[in-house]
XYZ file of C-alpha atoms in Angstrom:
429
model
C 0.000 0.000 0.000
C 1.412 3.406 -0.969
C 2.191 5.883 1.808
C -0.357 8.454 0.601
C -3.024 5.735 0.366
C -2.213 4.547 3.885
C -2.450 8.103 5.224
C -5.782 8.590 3.476
C -7.101 5.384 5.035
C -6.033 6.562 8.492
C -7.831 9.884 8.008
C -10.963 8.075 6.844
C -10.974 5.805 9.912
C -10.596 8.742 12.283
C -13.270 10.698 10.405
C -15.636 7.733 10.785
C -15.666 8.348 14.561
C -18.043 11.221 13.802
C -20.672 8.636 12.788
C -20.931 7.165 16.298
C -24.223 7.837 18.056
C -24.336 9.908 21.229
C -26.066 8.219 24.160
C -25.826 7.411 27.875
C -22.264 6.042 27.559
C -20.746 9.511 27.380
C -20.620 11.591 30.550
C -21.560 15.242 30.608
C -23.116 15.488 27.157
C -26.553 17.094 26.693
C -29.363 14.575 27.308
C -31.276 15.970 24.338
C -28.355 15.014 22.063
C -29.160 11.307 22.394
C -29.448 9.738 18.959
C -27.415 12.383 17.162
C -24.120 11.345 15.656
C -21.004 12.889 17.134
C -20.562 14.802 13.875
C -24.109 16.149 13.981
C -23.650 17.301 17.564
C -20.346 18.976 16.716
C -21.957 20.768 13.778
C -24.432 22.383 16.186
C -21.505 24.183 17.857
C -23.233 24.175 21.223
C -22.008 26.247 24.120
C -20.582 24.238 26.995
C -22.244 26.455 29.611
C -25.656 27.261 28.141
C -26.640 24.488 25.743
C -27.487 21.487 27.865
C -24.193 19.990 29.017
C -24.423 18.484 32.496
C -21.841 18.480 35.256
C -19.363 17.087 35.787
C -17.969 17.609 32.297
C -14.343 17.579 31.184
C -13.366 20.153 28.562
C -10.243 20.325 26.413
C -9.187 23.775 25.229
C -8.980 23.967 21.435
C -6.557 26.877 21.479
C -4.239 25.416 24.103
C -4.195 21.999 22.472
C -3.194 23.589 19.170
C -0.503 25.641 20.912
C 1.014 22.584 22.589
C 1.020 20.562 19.370
C 2.813 23.330 17.492
C 5.300 23.981 20.278
C 6.513 20.378 20.497
C 6.633 20.071 16.718
C 9.004 23.019 16.479
C 10.973 21.887 19.555
C 11.682 18.452 18.095
C 12.641 19.928 14.722
C 14.910 22.530 16.308
C 16.821 19.867 18.230
C 17.032 17.324 15.414
C 14.821 14.800 17.170
C 12.285 12.379 15.769
C 9.172 12.357 17.913
C 6.947 9.441 18.940
C 4.697 10.883 21.672
C 3.468 8.432 24.258
C -0.114 7.746 23.197
C -1.055 6.044 26.467
C -1.475 9.587 27.759
C -4.608 10.112 25.684
C -5.488 6.936 23.725
C -7.378 9.220 21.345
C -7.070 8.417 17.616
C -7.919 12.002 16.642
C -5.009 13.222 18.767
C -2.735 10.529 17.299
C -3.634 11.890 13.879
C -3.026 15.504 14.862
C 0.330 14.646 16.416
C 1.386 12.867 13.224
C 0.161 15.845 11.187
C 2.432 17.948 13.396
C 5.487 15.932 12.435
C 5.440 12.941 14.780
C 7.420 9.934 13.489
C 4.851 7.626 15.065
C 3.156 6.864 18.379
C 4.617 5.283 21.530
C 2.402 2.838 23.430
C 2.697 0.565 26.450
C 0.604 -2.600 26.011
C -0.730 -4.706 23.108
C -4.307 -3.475 23.448
C -3.132 0.068 22.809
C -1.278 -1.069 19.693
C -4.488 -2.648 18.426
C -6.294 0.676 18.860
C -3.558 2.535 17.024
C -3.539 0.051 14.157
C -7.330 0.140 13.909
C -6.975 3.825 13.097
C -4.118 3.475 10.641
C -1.045 4.369 12.722
C 1.909 3.113 10.661
C 4.749 3.401 13.194
C 4.534 2.169 16.761
C 7.200 2.141 19.465
C 6.151 -0.169 22.291
C 7.997 1.090 25.370
C 7.651 -2.210 27.137
C 8.686 -5.853 26.966
C 6.388 -8.128 24.991
C 6.381 -11.862 25.752
C 2.696 -12.788 25.372
C 2.403 -15.376 22.561
C -1.053 -14.231 21.459
C 0.008 -10.600 21.243
C 3.190 -11.528 19.377
C 1.215 -13.626 16.896
C -1.047 -10.650 16.241
C 1.957 -8.314 15.797
C 3.531 -10.797 13.386
C 0.303 -10.946 11.370
C 0.156 -7.149 11.188
C 3.761 -7.005 9.983
C 3.105 -9.668 7.370
C -0.050 -7.974 6.088
C 1.361 -4.432 5.899
C 4.909 -3.849 4.594
C 4.675 -0.212 5.744
C 3.981 -1.094 9.373
C 7.031 -0.336 11.544
C 6.993 -1.835 15.033
C 9.746 -1.571 17.649
C 9.662 -2.871 21.231
C 11.920 -3.311 24.254
C 13.838 -6.408 25.300
C 15.463 -6.592 28.733
C 16.353 -10.234 29.428
C 17.726 -13.311 27.729
C 14.668 -15.257 28.855
C 12.372 -12.635 27.372
C 14.205 -12.884 24.061
C 13.761 -16.667 24.157
C 10.034 -16.371 24.792
C 9.654 -13.929 21.905
C 11.655 -16.160 19.590
C 9.571 -19.219 20.462
C 6.310 -17.359 19.849
C 7.476 -15.913 16.527
C 8.903 -19.024 14.869
C 7.851 -19.234 11.228
C 6.749 -15.596 10.921
C 7.440 -13.606 7.769
C 9.210 -10.525 9.166
C 11.520 -10.210 12.157
C 10.341 -7.991 14.994
C 12.565 -4.971 15.605
C 13.770 -4.659 19.200
C 15.840 -2.270 21.281
C 17.700 -3.236 24.446
C 16.232 -1.330 27.368
C 18.832 0.102 29.729
C 17.431 0.478 33.248
C 17.553 3.898 34.832
C 19.355 2.505 37.878
C 19.079 0.043 40.715
C 15.569 0.004 42.091
C 14.178 1.602 38.944
C 11.449 0.017 36.861
C 12.196 -2.363 33.974
C 15.402 -2.632 31.958
C 18.813 -4.278 32.026
C 20.899 -3.137 34.985
C 24.464 -3.408 33.599
C 26.198 -2.985 30.263
C 27.478 -6.565 30.471
C 23.925 -7.862 30.799
C 22.888 -5.605 27.910
C 25.508 -7.320 25.744
C 24.170 -10.741 26.736
C 20.640 -9.708 25.757
C 21.944 -8.346 22.443
C 23.745 -11.657 21.788
C 20.501 -13.526 22.439
C 18.722 -11.309 19.897
C 21.464 -11.973 17.332
C 20.905 -15.708 17.745
C 17.161 -15.392 17.079
C 16.138 -15.184 13.417
C 12.747 -13.850 14.472
C 14.187 -10.651 16.001
C 16.335 -7.786 14.731
C 18.338 -5.532 17.044
C 17.902 -1.922 15.930
C 18.933 0.177 18.923
C 18.869 1.010 22.606
C 16.328 2.838 24.720
C 15.110 3.609 28.209
C 13.167 6.017 30.388
C 15.099 8.688 32.247
C 12.081 9.553 34.397
C 12.888 6.490 36.516
C 16.396 7.674 37.449
C 16.518 7.442 41.275
C 16.620 10.856 42.982
C 16.466 12.466 39.551
C 18.156 15.795 39.041
C 19.776 17.305 35.934
C 23.172 15.775 36.682
C 21.919 12.245 37.358
C 19.569 12.264 34.385
C 22.280 13.445 31.979
C 24.720 10.875 33.353
C 22.245 8.087 32.632
C 21.530 9.448 29.152
C 25.263 9.452 28.415
C 25.367 5.782 29.481
C 22.593 5.083 27.006
C 24.448 6.813 24.178
C 27.684 5.032 25.091
C 25.844 1.707 24.970
C 24.704 2.480 21.429
C 28.254 3.408 20.439
C 29.718 0.219 21.892
C 27.061 -1.950 20.269
C 27.809 -0.282 16.939
C 31.563 -0.834 17.293
C 30.918 -4.523 17.876
C 28.670 -4.619 14.776
C 25.578 -5.601 16.746
C 23.424 -3.417 14.474
C 24.572 -5.098 11.258
C 21.026 -6.079 10.294
C 19.518 -2.641 10.993
C 18.780 0.039 8.425
C 19.088 2.742 11.088
C 20.079 2.833 14.741
C 17.404 3.859 17.217
C 18.444 5.740 20.349
C 15.342 6.596 22.338
C 14.343 8.187 25.652
C 12.174 11.013 26.806
C 9.315 11.314 29.237
C 7.633 14.628 29.869
C 9.835 15.832 32.732
C 13.378 15.735 31.312
C 13.187 16.079 27.551
C 15.523 19.088 27.705
C 18.243 16.778 29.034
C 17.438 14.267 26.283
C 17.818 16.976 23.644
C 21.133 18.139 25.132
C 22.728 14.695 25.364
C 21.348 13.382 22.075
C 22.812 16.416 20.326
C 26.224 14.849 21.027
C 25.477 11.388 19.624
C 28.493 10.697 17.373
C 28.303 9.502 13.802
C 27.676 5.753 13.722
C 27.814 3.132 10.994
C 24.183 3.774 10.085
C 21.824 6.762 10.290
C 20.698 7.415 13.866
C 17.032 7.901 14.749
C 17.076 10.043 17.907
C 13.592 9.286 19.150
C 11.899 11.407 21.824
C 8.764 9.926 23.436
C 7.255 12.690 25.606
C 3.471 12.443 25.618
C 1.927 14.486 28.444
C 2.613 17.719 26.552
C -0.504 17.287 24.419
C -2.801 18.483 27.209
C -0.133 19.363 29.814
C -1.537 19.859 33.325
C -1.986 22.166 36.305
C 0.102 20.114 38.703
C 2.964 17.674 38.333
C 4.185 18.481 34.835
C 3.600 22.203 35.154
C 6.099 22.153 38.029
C 8.815 20.030 36.394
C 8.452 20.943 32.728
C 11.723 21.430 30.849
C 10.276 24.673 29.526
C 10.393 26.013 33.079
C 14.132 25.289 33.168
C 14.698 26.621 29.642
C 12.054 29.358 29.251
C 13.388 30.591 25.913
C 12.118 27.346 24.368
C 8.479 28.339 24.983
C 5.714 27.439 27.416
C 3.265 24.555 27.429
C -0.275 25.449 28.461
C -2.649 23.336 30.596
C -5.485 22.383 28.245
C -7.889 20.501 30.535
C -10.539 21.984 32.776
C -13.051 19.886 34.693
C -16.331 21.658 35.337
C -18.312 20.601 38.401
C -21.310 22.116 40.127
C -21.585 23.088 43.770
C -24.312 20.861 45.195
C -23.970 21.490 48.921
C -22.818 24.377 51.142
C -23.328 23.006 54.664
C -21.187 25.613 56.448
C -19.252 28.806 55.921
C -15.978 26.923 55.558
C -17.113 23.886 53.584
C -18.786 23.062 50.280
C -19.157 20.054 47.981
C -19.049 19.819 44.197
C -20.315 16.908 42.122
C -17.009 15.641 40.684
C -14.845 13.041 42.376
C -12.377 10.222 41.794
C -14.394 8.853 38.893
C -14.032 12.168 37.073
C -10.757 13.829 38.092
C -7.128 12.774 37.976
C -5.943 12.356 41.546
C -3.034 9.882 41.468
C -0.447 12.645 41.985
C -2.194 15.857 43.080
C -5.710 16.965 43.904
C -7.566 19.219 41.457
C -7.097 22.960 41.815
C -10.091 25.307 42.045
C -9.541 27.956 39.377
C -12.730 29.788 38.425
C -16.374 30.119 39.458
C -19.211 30.682 36.964
C -22.556 32.209 37.998
C -25.224 33.807 35.805
C -22.918 33.825 32.787
C -20.060 35.591 34.588
C -16.704 34.047 35.488
C -14.329 35.045 38.281
C -11.304 33.559 40.080
C -12.100 30.910 42.690
C -10.533 32.912 45.491
C -10.715 31.242 48.866
C -11.729 27.857 47.437
C -9.521 24.762 47.589
C -10.069 21.055 47.016
C -8.989 19.115 50.091
C -10.338 15.618 49.375
C -12.107 13.526 46.739
C -14.805 10.924 47.272
C -16.071 8.779 44.422
C -18.446 11.483 43.148
C -17.757 14.526 45.331
C -15.001 17.078 45.681
C -14.593 18.294 49.255
C -14.057 22.046 49.197
C -12.564 24.189 51.916
C -13.666 27.817 51.748
C -12.436 30.952 53.479
C -14.205 34.231 54.076
C -13.279 35.582 50.637
C -14.975 32.702 48.853
C -18.193 33.762 47.131
C -19.530 30.299 46.441
C -23.121 29.100 46.369
C -25.135 26.027 45.516
C -25.598 25.872 41.741
C -22.342 27.635 40.859
C -20.107 25.978 38.279
C -16.563 25.428 39.503
C -13.708 25.074 36.996
C -10.955 22.733 38.215
C -7.402 22.399 36.946
C -6.087 18.827 36.846
C -2.770 17.169 37.521
C -1.268 14.324 35.504
C -3.094 14.091 32.173
C -2.399 10.353 31.871
C -5.258 9.617 34.257
C -7.588 12.348 33.006
C -8.182 10.969 29.519
C -8.947 7.471 30.765
C -11.984 8.651 32.763
C -13.744 10.241 29.772
C -14.673 8.477 26.528
C -15.897 11.542 24.616
C -14.358 14.892 25.512
C -15.664 18.234 24.218
C -13.017 20.325 22.447
C -13.959 23.846 23.477
C -12.995 27.276 22.185
C -12.341 30.129 24.611
C -15.925 31.448 24.371
C -17.363 28.043 25.315
C -18.202 26.869 21.793
C -17.742 23.103 21.411
C -16.194 22.472 17.993
C -15.312 18.787 18.172
C -15.416 15.726 20.421
C -12.320 13.642 21.224
C -13.029 9.913 21.421
C -10.771 7.882 23.707
C -10.250 4.104 23.954
C -8.973 2.839 27.309
């Protein structure tokens, strides 16, 4: 299949999401929209605040999303990096498509189910930042590779046993599976090979398996223990040195290019700095950055550790999510409750932040209001004397850690600054 034909097919599959019917499955949408297609509802350009949406409802800013997409596109280009944003952050085919339209090499994912979603919507390049030893999943990957010559799939290996399990599951398949040796971020970190000697043993095991092809090295610097700029850069230099040593020993002899990959959303400035010094190797080098949380950013964890805070001349990511809840109880002068809780808001790192209050069409800062606890369906609010907050008010909440915001909402309104909903983002978790 030609590349332009494949791209057209991907666009058609994403566009077909507009044909899905709106019903009770999708939180926050207007009850009177039941039976409309998503495309028909979007064409009505309803207002989030006045046209029937119910609380709680999660909104994604159209302007801020566009800003973040453009910023990371130019950042990657400026630093000579290929970009495969981690799609587990959103699991939204429309966002996959927009990221690829903004120059992404492909999409990074974590588990086989996510790869199936990506392939269902025509994603041609997938980096699986995980080990894969499940025979059923490997058989499916092999079938995808055999059916589509343009499909590029790369995944981690981090043990000789894992290589053996992959090889056994893939015997007789048409194309070898491309793998990269994962270097662990340190003792006590997550997955990955702990020493360079063990990395060499894993690479030797790959070389002995006709079903696999070693194409590079990779890892995740966000797991570096007690991470700071010095420790992160030291680990990244180890990763680059591993690639250099593997190349000297001709371990990449079967590869067309050498993949060197890292990059979460907290230290991609360090990745850019160290990868800029990757020496010339025997084959072209694909310097692959995998940061994913940028697409929506957040009002908590990543806003505090973003590389753009350390290097402000590079630009600024903007938090694109806002969760709207309604005040349903005001039992005392220092306490109130809103109707959004753990089932609606990301809370694995930080609690939501009260930002704005809407009443009678007006919007003002949520002064004196803070979220102190979440129940399943309630936000516990502490209020001070300056808080002008009453039952029925809409409360706009900023969210931390976008990875666990997308997975709570299957259809997310994309909203312009005046409240007009212009599109709906379908997610698949």
